Amino acid sequence: MGAFFLLGSLLAAPALSAGPEDTIAQRVAACIACHGREGATTGAGYFPRLSGKPAGYLYNQLRSFRDGRRFNSDMVWMVRHLSDDYLREMAEYFAGLDLPYPPVPQTTDASDATLKRGRQLALEGDATRGIPACVQCHGATLTGVQPAIPALVGLPRLYVSSQLGAWLTQDRHALAPDCMAEIGRKMTTADINAVASWIALQPMPANPKPAASLPAPLPMRCGGMEAK
């Protein structure tokens, strides 16, 4: 009798509520704390935008934090035990987001001469010092190129300058051959301030998505583009 009573009670009891659905969106929610809503950061912060960047680029950066080529204590702690497959899933999630960009700053404390130098470096480079133009690698509209070159427009000025500075001081590294380290070592702090100041003021093009390809070969070999 007792067994039948227990069985009846179990059948009559409401089903236990299921836990929250396990999705990649929920698992990467911690990223929002720094990078903004669903990886679309504001223009005023330090942290870069994740939404819509090429998956190959995001994947390479996550691996670099895990494997010691880049260092940020929070990023290293979050990814240090994750597999390549998990990192790729994270990268593809953020690459697939299509969110609006924040308004472009309308003012700057950079001088006209600084902005002119920044425009020159971005669009023409400096052949006398072996510095290619940003557009030669990052696309004519600086929105990045598939599969692994990031956009430069739509990023906070502080972030652009800090990352270029990290290349200059060799505090940031990428997969060999490390093309940005080679370029960064040829730039001065004035160059970095100039190009970051100019890029931060550029309006987003009508189509902000990464280009499918470049019209010409890269000016140098770059490990991030060669990695599988």
JSON list of C-alpha atoms in Angstrom, two decimals:
[
{"chain": "A", "resi": 1, "resn": "MET", "atom": "CA", "xyz": [0.00, 0.00, 0.00]},
{"chain": "A", "resi": 2, "resn": "GLY", "atom": "CA", "xyz": [2.79, 2.40, 0.91]},
{"chain": "A", "resi": 3, "resn": "ALA", "atom": "CA", "xyz": [4.57, 1.83, -2.40]},
{"chain": "A", "resi": 4, "resn": "PHE", "atom": "CA", "xyz": [1.39, 2.53, -4.37]},
{"chain": "A", "resi": 5, "resn": "PHE", "atom": "CA", "xyz": [0.79, 5.69, -2.32]},
{"chain": "A", "resi": 6, "resn": "LEU", "atom": "CA", "xyz": [4.33, 6.92, -3.00]},
{"chain": "A", "resi": 7, "resn": "LEU", "atom": "CA", "xyz": [4.03, 6.22, -6.72]},
{"chain": "A", "resi": 8, "resn": "GLY", "atom": "CA", "xyz": [0.72, 8.06, -6.86]},
{"chain": "A", "resi": 9, "resn": "SER", "atom": "CA", "xyz": [2.21, 11.04, -5.07]},
{"chain": "A", "resi": 10, "resn": "LEU", "atom": "CA", "xyz": [5.11, 11.23, -7.51]},
{"chain": "A", "resi": 11, "resn": "LEU", "atom": "CA", "xyz": [2.80, 11.05, -10.50]},
{"chain": "A", "resi": 12, "resn": "ALA", "atom": "CA", "xyz": [0.55, 13.73, -9.07]},
{"chain": "A", "resi": 13, "resn": "ALA", "atom": "CA", "xyz": [3.36, 16.09, -8.13]},
{"chain": "A", "resi": 14, "resn": "PRO", "atom": "CA", "xyz": [4.13, 18.90, -10.57]},
{"chain": "A", "resi": 15, "resn": "ALA", "atom": "CA", "xyz": [7.20, 18.31, -12.72]},
{"chain": "A", "resi": 16, "resn": "LEU", "atom": "CA", "xyz": [10.35, 19.96, -11.49]},
{"chain": "A", "resi": 17, "resn": "SER", "atom": "CA", "xyz": [11.01, 23.13, -13.45]},
{"chain": "A", "resi": 18, "resn": "ALA", "atom": "CA", "xyz": [13.83, 22.76, -15.91]},
{"chain": "A", "resi": 19, "resn": "GLY", "atom": "CA", "xyz": [16.92, 24.90, -15.45]},
{"chain": "A", "resi": 20, "resn": "PRO", "atom": "CA", "xyz": [17.71, 27.75, -17.82]},
{"chain": "A", "resi": 21, "resn": "GLU", "atom": "CA", "xyz": [18.35, 26.74, -21.41]},
{"chain": "A", "resi": 22, "resn": "ASP", "atom": "CA", "xyz": [22.07, 26.23, -22.05]},
{"chain": "A", "resi": 23, "resn": "THR", "atom": "CA", "xyz": [22.91, 28.39, -25.06]},
{"chain": "A", "resi": 24, "resn": "ILE", "atom": "CA", "xyz": [26.09, 30.02, -26.26]},
{"chain": "A", "resi": 25, "resn": "ALA", "atom": "CA", "xyz": [24.45, 33.41, -25.70]},
{"chain": "A", "resi": 26, "resn": "GLN", "atom": "CA", "xyz": [24.03, 32.63, -22.00]},
{"chain": "A", "resi": 27, "resn": "ARG", "atom": "CA", "xyz": [27.52, 31.18, -21.68]},
{"chain": "A", "resi": 28, "resn": "VAL", "atom": "CA", "xyz": [29.20, 34.31, -23.05]},
{"chain": "A", "resi": 29, "resn": "ALA", "atom": "CA", "xyz": [27.05, 36.71, -21.04]},
{"chain": "A", "resi": 30, "resn": "ALA", "atom": "CA", "xyz": [30.04, 37.53, -18.85]},
{"chain": "A", "resi": 31, "resn": "CYS", "atom": "CA", "xyz": [31.65, 39.23, -21.86]},
{"chain": "A", "resi": 32, "resn": "ILE", "atom": "CA", "xyz": [28.96, 41.91, -21.76]},
{"chain": "A", "resi": 33, "resn": "ALA", "atom": "CA", "xyz": [30.27, 43.25, -18.44]},
{"chain": "A", "resi": 34, "resn": "CYS", "atom": "CA", "xyz": [33.25, 44.79, -20.25]},
{"chain": "A", "resi": 35, "resn": "HIS", "atom": "CA", "xyz": [32.44, 44.77, -23.94]},
{"chain": "A", "resi": 36, "resn": "GLY", "atom": "CA", "xyz": [28.90, 46.10, -23.67]},
{"chain": "A", "resi": 37, "resn": "ARG", "atom": "CA", "xyz": [25.50, 44.73, -24.62]},
{"chain": "A", "resi": 38, "resn": "GLU", "atom": "CA", "xyz": [26.04, 41.62, -26.70]},
{"chain": "A", "resi": 39, "resn": "GLY", "atom": "CA", "xyz": [29.56, 42.72, -27.53]},
{"chain": "A", "resi": 40, "resn": "ALA", "atom": "CA", "xyz": [28.65, 46.10, -29.01]},
{"chain": "A", "resi": 41, "resn": "THR", "atom": "CA", "xyz": [30.65, 48.50, -26.88]},
{"chain": "A", "resi": 42, "resn": "THR", "atom": "CA", "xyz": [30.04, 52.23, -26.61]},
{"chain": "A", "resi": 43, "resn": "GLY", "atom": "CA", "xyz": [32.43, 54.63, -28.30]},
{"chain": "A", "resi": 44, "resn": "ALA", "atom": "CA", "xyz": [33.56, 56.14, -25.02]},
{"chain": "A", "resi": 45, "resn": "GLY", "atom": "CA", "xyz": [35.07, 53.07, -23.41]},
{"chain": "A", "resi": 46, "resn": "TYR", "atom": "CA", "xyz": [38.36, 51.25, -23.55]},
{"chain": "A", "resi": 47, "resn": "PHE", "atom": "CA", "xyz": [37.05, 47.84, -24.52]},
{"chain": "A", "resi": 48, "resn": "PRO", "atom": "CA", "xyz": [36.70, 46.87, -28.18]},
{"chain": "A", "resi": 49, "resn": "ARG", "atom": "CA", "xyz": [33.55, 45.95, -30.02]},
{"chain": "A", "resi": 50, "resn": "LEU", "atom": "CA", "xyz": [33.03, 42.25, -30.64]},
{"chain": "A", "resi": 51, "resn": "SER", "atom": "CA", "xyz": [29.79, 42.27, -32.60]},
{"chain": "A", "resi": 52, "resn": "GLY", "atom": "CA", "xyz": [30.23, 41.60, -36.31]},
{"chain": "A", "resi": 53, "resn": "LYS", "atom": "CA", "xyz": [34.01, 41.21, -36.32]},
{"chain": "A", "resi": 54, "resn": "PRO", "atom": "CA", "xyz": [35.43, 38.41, -38.48]},
{"chain": "A", "resi": 55, "resn": "ALA", "atom": "CA", "xyz": [35.20, 35.09, -36.66]},
{"chain": "A", "resi": 56, "resn": "GLY", "atom": "CA", "xyz": [38.77, 34.23, -37.58]},
{"chain": "A", "resi": 57, "resn": "TYR", "atom": "CA", "xyz": [40.06, 37.39, -35.94]},
{"chain": "A", "resi": 58, "resn": "LEU", "atom": "CA", "xyz": [38.09, 36.86, -32.73]},
{"chain": "A", "resi": 59, "resn": "TYR", "atom": "CA", "xyz": [39.19, 33.24, -32.58]},
{"chain": "A", "resi": 60, "resn": "ASN", "atom": "CA", "xyz": [42.85, 34.20, -33.01]},
{"chain": "A", "resi": 61, "resn": "GLN", "atom": "CA", "xyz": [42.59, 36.76, -30.20]},
{"chain": "A", "resi": 62, "resn": "LEU", "atom": "CA", "xyz": [40.93, 34.34, -27.81]},
{"chain": "A", "resi": 63, "resn": "ARG", "atom": "CA", "xyz": [43.67, 31.81, -28.51]},
{"chain": "A", "resi": 64, "resn": "SER", "atom": "CA", "xyz": [46.33, 34.47, -28.01]},
{"chain": "A", "resi": 65, "resn": "PHE", "atom": "CA", "xyz": [44.95, 35.32, -24.56]},
{"chain": "A", "resi": 66, "resn": "ARG", "atom": "CA", "xyz": [44.82, 31.64, -23.67]},
{"chain": "A", "resi": 67, "resn": "ASP", "atom": "CA", "xyz": [48.26, 30.84, -25.06]},
{"chain": "A", "resi": 68, "resn": "GLY", "atom": "CA", "xyz": [50.17, 33.86, -23.74]},
{"chain": "A", "resi": 69, "resn": "ARG", "atom": "CA", "xyz": [50.59, 36.05, -26.83]},
{"chain": "A", "resi": 70, "resn": "ARG", "atom": "CA", "xyz": [48.27, 38.69, -25.35]},
{"chain": "A", "resi": 71, "resn": "PHE", "atom": "CA", "xyz": [47.75, 39.51, -21.70]},
{"chain": "A", "resi": 72, "resn": "ASN", "atom": "CA", "xyz": [44.78, 40.88, -19.82]},
{"chain": "A", "resi": 73, "resn": "SER", "atom": "CA", "xyz": [44.18, 39.33, -16.42]},
{"chain": "A", "resi": 74, "resn": "ASP", "atom": "CA", "xyz": [40.40, 39.07, -16.85]},
{"chain": "A", "resi": 75, "resn": "MET", "atom": "CA", "xyz": [40.62, 37.64, -20.36]},
{"chain": "A", "resi": 76, "resn": "VAL", "atom": "CA", "xyz": [43.33, 35.16, -19.45]},
{"chain": "A", "resi": 77, "resn": "TRP", "atom": "CA", "xyz": [41.34, 33.95, -16.45]},
{"chain": "A", "resi": 78, "resn": "MET", "atom": "CA", "xyz": [38.20, 33.46, -18.54]},
{"chain": "A", "resi": 79, "resn": "VAL", "atom": "CA", "xyz": [39.72, 31.50, -21.42]},
{"chain": "A", "resi": 80, "resn": "ARG", "atom": "CA", "xyz": [42.73, 29.71, -19.92]},
{"chain": "A", "resi": 81, "resn": "HIS", "atom": "CA", "xyz": [41.00, 26.32, -19.74]},
{"chain": "A", "resi": 82, "resn": "LEU", "atom": "CA", "xyz": [38.83, 26.52, -22.86]},
{"chain": "A", "resi": 83, "resn": "SER", "atom": "CA", "xyz": [39.36, 24.30, -25.89]},
{"chain": "A", "resi": 84, "resn": "ASP", "atom": "CA", "xyz": [39.89, 25.46, -29.45]},
{"chain": "A", "resi": 85, "resn": "ASP", "atom": "CA", "xyz": [36.38, 24.29, -30.34]},
{"chain": "A", "resi": 86, "resn": "TYR", "atom": "CA", "xyz": [34.83, 26.31, -27.52]},
{"chain": "A", "resi": 87, "resn": "LEU", "atom": "CA", "xyz": [36.81, 29.42, -28.45]},
{"chain": "A", "resi": 88, "resn": "ARG", "atom": "CA", "xyz": [35.73, 29.04, -32.07]},
{"chain": "A", "resi": 89, "resn": "GLU", "atom": "CA", "xyz": [32.09, 28.74, -30.98]},
{"chain": "A", "resi": 90, "resn": "MET", "atom": "CA", "xyz": [32.42, 31.96, -28.98]},
{"chain": "A", "resi": 91, "resn": "ALA", "atom": "CA", "xyz": [34.04, 33.74, -31.92]},
{"chain": "A", "resi": 92, "resn": "GLU", "atom": "CA", "xyz": [31.37, 32.64, -34.36]},
{"chain": "A", "resi": 93, "resn": "TYR", "atom": "CA", "xyz": [28.61, 33.76, -31.99]},
{"chain": "A", "resi": 94, "resn": "PHE", "atom": "CA", "xyz": [29.92, 37.33, -31.74]},
{"chain": "A", "resi": 95, "resn": "ALA", "atom": "CA", "xyz": [30.80, 37.44, -35.44]},
{"chain": "A", "resi": 96, "resn": "GLY", "atom": "CA", "xyz": [27.19, 36.63, -36.26]},
{"chain": "A", "resi": 97, "resn": "LEU", "atom": "CA", "xyz": [25.74, 39.55, -34.29]},
{"chain": "A", "resi": 98, "resn": "ASP", "atom": "CA", "xyz": [24.58, 42.58, -36.27]},
{"chain": "A", "resi": 99, "resn": "LEU", "atom": "CA", "xyz": [24.10, 45.47, -33.86]},
{"chain": "A", "resi": 100, "resn": "PRO", "atom": "CA", "xyz": [24.21, 49.23, -34.41]},
{"chain": "A", "resi": 101, "resn": "TYR", "atom": "CA", "xyz": [27.40, 51.17, -33.87]},
{"chain": "A", "resi": 102, "resn": "PRO", "atom": "CA", "xyz": [27.59, 53.99, -31.30]},
{"chain": "A", "resi": 103, "resn": "PRO", "atom": "CA", "xyz": [27.66, 57.60, -32.54]},
{"chain": "A", "resi": 104, "resn": "VAL", "atom": "CA", "xyz": [31.02, 58.78, -33.81]},
{"chain": "A", "resi": 105, "resn": "PRO", "atom": "CA", "xyz": [32.64, 61.52, -31.67]},
{"chain": "A", "resi": 106, "resn": "GLN", "atom": "CA", "xyz": [32.16, 64.98, -33.14]},
{"chain": "A", "resi": 107, "resn": "THR", "atom": "CA", "xyz": [35.05, 66.70, -31.39]},
{"chain": "A", "resi": 108, "resn": "THR", "atom": "CA", "xyz": [38.69, 65.93, -30.63]},
{"chain": "A", "resi": 109, "resn": "ASP", "atom": "CA", "xyz": [41.62, 67.56, -28.87]},
{"chain": "A", "resi": 110, "resn": "ALA", "atom": "CA", "xyz": [43.95, 66.50, -31.68]},
{"chain": "A", "resi": 111, "resn": "SER", "atom": "CA", "xyz": [45.44, 69.30, -33.75]},
{"chain": "A", "resi": 112, "resn": "ASP", "atom": "CA", "xyz": [44.84, 69.70, -37.48]},
{"chain": "A", "resi": 113, "resn": "ALA", "atom": "CA", "xyz": [48.44, 68.66, -38.11]},
{"chain": "A", "resi": 114, "resn": "THR", "atom": "CA", "xyz": [47.97, 65.51, -36.04]},
{"chain": "A", "resi": 115, "resn": "LEU", "atom": "CA", "xyz": [44.79, 64.58, -37.90]},
{"chain": "A", "resi": 116, "resn": "LYS", "atom": "CA", "xyz": [46.49, 65.22, -41.24]},
{"chain": "A", "resi": 117, "resn": "ARG", "atom": "CA", "xyz": [49.32, 62.87, -40.27]},
{"chain": "A", "resi": 118, "resn": "GLY", "atom": "CA", "xyz": [46.81, 60.28, -39.09]},
{"chain": "A", "resi": 119, "resn": "ARG", "atom": "CA", "xyz": [44.95, 60.44, -42.39]},
{"chain": "A", "resi": 120, "resn": "GLN", "atom": "CA", "xyz": [48.19, 60.01, -44.29]},
{"chain": "A", "resi": 121, "resn": "LEU", "atom": "CA", "xyz": [49.16, 56.92, -42.32]},
{"chain": "A", "resi": 122, "resn": "ALA", "atom": "CA", "xyz": [45.70, 55.40, -42.65]},
{"chain": "A", "resi": 123, "resn": "LEU", "atom": "CA", "xyz": [45.24, 56.02, -46.38]},
{"chain": "A", "resi": 124, "resn": "GLU", "atom": "CA", "xyz": [48.76, 56.25, -47.77]},
{"chain": "A", "resi": 125, "resn": "GLY", "atom": "CA", "xyz": [51.16, 54.86, -45.18]},
{"chain": "A", "resi": 126, "resn": "ASP", "atom": "CA", "xyz": [54.77, 56.04, -45.01]},
{"chain": "A", "resi": 127, "resn": "ALA", "atom": "CA", "xyz": [56.86, 54.32, -47.66]},
{"chain": "A", "resi": 128, "resn": "THR", "atom": "CA", "xyz": [60.06, 56.00, -46.48]},
{"chain": "A", "resi": 129, "resn": "ARG", "atom": "CA", "xyz": [59.79, 54.07, -43.19]},
{"chain": "A", "resi": 130, "resn": "GLY", "atom": "CA", "xyz": [58.23, 50.90, -44.54]},
{"chain": "A", "resi": 131, "resn": "ILE", "atom": "CA", "xyz": [54.82, 51.54, -42.96]},
{"chain": "A", "resi": 132, "resn": "PRO", "atom": "CA", "xyz": [51.95, 50.33, -45.18]},
{"chain": "A", "resi": 133, "resn": "ALA", "atom": "CA", "xyz": [48.65, 52.18, -45.23]},
{"chain": "A", "resi": 134, "resn": "CYS", "atom": "CA", "xyz": [45.99, 50.83, -42.86]},
{"chain": "A", "resi": 135, "resn": "VAL", "atom": "CA", "xyz": [43.62, 50.43, -45.83]},
{"chain": "A", "resi": 136, "resn": "GLN", "atom": "CA", "xyz": [46.00, 47.99, -47.51]},
{"chain": "A", "resi": 137, "resn": "CYS", "atom": "CA", "xyz": [45.19, 45.40, -44.86]},
{"chain": "A", "resi": 138, "resn": "HIS", "atom": "CA", "xyz": [42.01, 46.54, -43.08]},
{"chain": "A", "resi": 139, "resn": "GLY", "atom": "CA", "xyz": [40.03, 47.31, -46.22]},
{"chain": "A", "resi": 140, "resn": "ALA", "atom": "CA", "xyz": [39.22, 50.45, -48.18]},
{"chain": "A", "resi": 141, "resn": "THR", "atom": "CA", "xyz": [36.62, 51.52, -45.62]},
{"chain": "A", "resi": 142, "resn": "LEU", "atom": "CA", "xyz": [38.60, 50.15, -42.63]},
{"chain": "A", "resi": 143, "resn": "THR", "atom": "CA", "xyz": [35.76, 47.79, -41.76]},
{"chain": "A", "resi": 144, "resn": "GLY", "atom": "CA", "xyz": [38.01, 44.73, -41.75]},
{"chain": "A", "resi": 145, "resn": "VAL", "atom": "CA", "xyz": [38.40, 41.83, -44.16]},
{"chain": "A", "resi": 146, "resn": "GLN", "atom": "CA", "xyz": [37.37, 38.20, -43.93]},
{"chain": "A", "resi": 147, "resn": "PRO", "atom": "CA", "xyz": [38.45, 35.85, -42.54]},
{"chain": "A", "resi": 148, "resn": "ALA", "atom": "CA", "xyz": [40.66, 37.42, -39.86]},
{"chain": "A", "resi": 149, "resn": "ILE", "atom": "CA", "xyz": [41.38, 41.16, -40.25]},
{"chain": "A", "resi": 150, "resn": "PRO", "atom": "CA", "xyz": [39.45, 43.41, -37.83]},
{"chain": "A", "resi": 151, "resn": "ALA", "atom": "CA", "xyz": [37.73, 46.71, -38.42]},
{"chain": "A", "resi": 152, "resn": "LEU", "atom": "CA", "xyz": [39.44, 49.88, -37.22]},
{"chain": "A", "resi": 153, "resn": "VAL", "atom": "CA", "xyz": [36.48, 52.24, -37.55]},
{"chain": "A", "resi": 154, "resn": "GLY", "atom": "CA", "xyz": [33.93, 52.12, -34.75]},
{"chain": "A", "resi": 155, "resn": "LEU", "atom": "CA", "xyz": [36.59, 51.57, -32.08]},
{"chain": "A", "resi": 156, "resn": "PRO", "atom": "CA", "xyz": [37.34, 53.91, -29.17]},
{"chain": "A", "resi": 157, "resn": "ARG", "atom": "CA", "xyz": [40.40, 56.11, -29.72]},
{"chain": "A", "resi": 158, "resn": "LEU", "atom": "CA", "xyz": [41.91, 54.93, -26.44]},
{"chain": "A", "resi": 159, "resn": "TYR", "atom": "CA", "xyz": [41.65, 51.30, -27.48]},
{"chain": "A", "resi": 160, "resn": "VAL", "atom": "CA", "xyz": [43.26, 51.88, -30.90]},
{"chain": "A", "resi": 161, "resn": "SER", "atom": "CA", "xyz": [46.13, 53.87, -29.43]},
{"chain": "A", "resi": 162, "resn": "SER", "atom": "CA", "xyz": [46.73, 51.42, -26.59]},
{"chain": "A", "resi": 163, "resn": "GLN", "atom": "CA", "xyz": [46.86, 48.42, -28.90]},
{"chain": "A", "resi": 164, "resn": "LEU", "atom": "CA", "xyz": [49.18, 50.13, -31.39]},
{"chain": "A", "resi": 165, "resn": "GLY", "atom": "CA", "xyz": [51.33, 51.12, -28.43]},
{"chain": "A", "resi": 166, "resn": "ALA", "atom": "CA", "xyz": [51.41, 47.50, -27.28]},
{"chain": "A", "resi": 167, "resn": "TRP", "atom": "CA", "xyz": [52.80, 46.49, -30.68]},
{"chain": "A", "resi": 168, "resn": "LEU", "atom": "CA", "xyz": [55.44, 49.20, -30.38]},
{"chain": "A", "resi": 169, "resn": "THR", "atom": "CA", "xyz": [56.52, 48.10, -26.89]},
{"chain": "A", "resi": 170, "resn": "GLN", "atom": "CA", "xyz": [56.22, 44.40, -27.81]},
{"chain": "A", "resi": 171, "resn": "ASP", "atom": "CA", "xyz": [53.64, 43.80, -25.10]},
{"chain": "A", "resi": 172, "resn": "ARG", "atom": "CA", "xyz": [51.26, 42.30, -27.65]},
{"chain": "A", "resi": 173, "resn": "HIS", "atom": "CA", "xyz": [52.07, 39.47, -30.03]},
{"chain": "A", "resi": 174, "resn": "ALA", "atom": "CA", "xyz": [50.27, 37.49, -32.71]},
{"chain": "A", "resi": 175, "resn": "LEU", "atom": "CA", "xyz": [50.78, 34.31, -34.64]},
{"chain": "A", "resi": 176, "resn": "ALA", "atom": "CA", "xyz": [54.01, 34.30, -36.67]},
{"chain": "A", "resi": 177, "resn": "PRO", "atom": "CA", "xyz": [54.82, 35.98, -38.92]},
{"chain": "A", "resi": 178, "resn": "ASP", "atom": "CA", "xyz": [53.70, 38.84, -36.67]},
{"chain": "A", "resi": 179, "resn": "CYS", "atom": "CA", "xyz": [53.08, 41.58, -39.23]},
{"chain": "A", "resi": 180, "resn": "MET", "atom": "CA", "xyz": [51.61, 44.10, -36.79]},
{"chain": "A", "resi": 181, "resn": "ALA", "atom": "CA", "xyz": [54.60, 43.80, -34.48]},
{"chain": "A", "resi": 182, "resn": "GLU", "atom": "CA", "xyz": [56.83, 44.61, -37.44]},
{"chain": "A", "resi": 183, "resn": "ILE", "atom": "CA", "xyz": [54.73, 47.63, -38.35]},
{"chain": "A", "resi": 184, "resn": "GLY", "atom": "CA", "xyz": [54.33, 48.76, -34.75]},
{"chain": "A", "resi": 185, "resn": "ARG", "atom": "CA", "xyz": [58.08, 48.87, -34.18]},
{"chain": "A", "resi": 186, "resn": "LYS", "atom": "CA", "xyz": [58.38, 51.36, -37.04]},
{"chain": "A", "resi": 187, "resn": "MET", "atom": "CA", "xyz": [55.81, 53.76, -35.59]},
{"chain": "A", "resi": 188, "resn": "THR", "atom": "CA", "xyz": [56.44, 56.54, -33.10]},
{"chain": "A", "resi": 189, "resn": "THR", "atom": "CA", "xyz": [54.13, 57.52, -30.27]},
{"chain": "A", "resi": 190, "resn": "ALA", "atom": "CA", "xyz": [53.21, 60.58, -32.34]},
{"chain": "A", "resi": 191, "resn": "ASP", "atom": "CA", "xyz": [52.27, 58.33, -35.26]},
{"chain": "A", "resi": 192, "resn": "ILE", "atom": "CA", "xyz": [50.10, 56.19, -33.00]},
{"chain": "A", "resi": 193, "resn": "ASN", "atom": "CA", "xyz": [48.30, 59.18, -31.52]},
{"chain": "A", "resi": 194, "resn": "ALA", "atom": "CA", "xyz": [47.75, 60.62, -34.99]},
{"chain": "A", "resi": 195, "resn": "VAL", "atom": "CA", "xyz": [46.27, 57.54, -36.62]},
{"chain": "A", "resi": 196, "resn": "ALA", "atom": "CA", "xyz": [44.13, 56.67, -33.57]},
{"chain": "A", "resi": 197, "resn": "SER", "atom": "CA", "xyz": [42.81, 60.24, -33.41]},
{"chain": "A", "resi": 198, "resn": "TRP", "atom": "CA", "xyz": [41.91, 60.28, -37.11]},
{"chain": "A", "resi": 199, "resn": "ILE", "atom": "CA", "xyz": [40.31, 56.83, -37.15]},
{"chain": "A", "resi": 200, "resn": "ALA", "atom": "CA", "xyz": [38.14, 57.63, -34.13]},
{"chain": "A", "resi": 201, "resn": "LEU", "atom": "CA", "xyz": [36.48, 60.48, -36.05]},
{"chain": "A", "resi": 202, "resn": "GLN", "atom": "CA", "xyz": [35.62, 58.52, -39.18]},
{"chain": "A", "resi": 203, "resn": "PRO", "atom": "CA", "xyz": [31.92, 57.89, -39.87]},
{"chain": "A", "resi": 204, "resn": "MET", "atom": "CA", "xyz": [30.72, 54.35, -40.26]},
{"chain": "A", "resi": 205, "resn": "PRO", "atom": "CA", "xyz": [30.11, 53.45, -43.92]},
{"chain": "A", "resi": 206, "resn": "ALA", "atom": "CA", "xyz": [26.66, 52.45, -45.08]},
{"chain": "A", "resi": 207, "resn": "ASN", "atom": "CA", "xyz": [27.81, 48.83, -45.08]},
{"chain": "A", "resi": 208, "resn": "PRO", "atom": "CA", "xyz": [29.90, 48.30, -41.94]},
{"chain": "A", "resi": 209, "resn": "LYS", "atom": "CA", "xyz": [30.49, 44.60, -42.52]},
{"chain": "A", "resi": 210, "resn": "PRO", "atom": "CA", "xyz": [33.98, 43.21, -43.18]},
{"chain": "A", "resi": 211, "resn": "ALA", "atom": "CA", "xyz": [34.95, 43.01, -46.85]},
{"chain": "A", "resi": 212, "resn": "ALA", "atom": "CA", "xyz": [34.95, 39.55, -48.40]},
{"chain": "A", "resi": 213, "resn": "SER", "atom": "CA", "xyz": [38.48, 40.01, -49.73]},
{"chain": "A", "resi": 214, "resn": "LEU", "atom": "CA", "xyz": [41.16, 42.58, -50.53]},
{"chain": "A", "resi": 215, "resn": "PRO", "atom": "CA", "xyz": [41.62, 43.90, -54.09]},
{"chain": "A", "resi": 216, "resn": "ALA", "atom": "CA", "xyz": [45.37, 43.24, -53.88]},
{"chain": "A", "resi": 217, "resn": "PRO", "atom": "CA", "xyz": [47.67, 40.94, -51.89]},
{"chain": "A", "resi": 218, "resn": "LEU", "atom": "CA", "xyz": [48.68, 41.96, -48.38]},
{"chain": "A", "resi": 219, "resn": "PRO", "atom": "CA", "xyz": [51.84, 44.10, -48.29]},
{"chain": "A", "resi": 220, "resn": "MET", "atom": "CA", "xyz": [53.50, 41.48, -46.05]},
{"chain": "A", "resi": 221, "resn": "ARG", "atom": "CA", "xyz": [52.87, 38.00, -44.72]},
{"chain": "A", "resi": 222, "resn": "CYS", "atom": "CA", "xyz": [50.62, 37.94, -41.69]},
{"chain": "A", "resi": 223, "resn": "GLY", "atom": "CA", "xyz": [50.19, 34.90, -39.47]},
{"chain": "A", "resi": 224, "resn": "GLY", "atom": "CA", "xyz": [46.64, 35.71, -38.45]},
{"chain": "A", "resi": 225, "resn": "MET", "atom": "CA", "xyz": [45.50, 35.38, -42.06]},
{"chain": "A", "resi": 226, "resn": "GLU", "atom": "CA", "xyz": [47.45, 32.16, -42.59]},
{"chain": "A", "resi": 227, "resn": "ALA", "atom": "CA", "xyz": [46.19, 30.36, -39.48]},
{"chain": "A", "resi": 228, "resn": "LYS", "atom": "CA", "xyz": [43.52, 27.72, -39.93]}
]
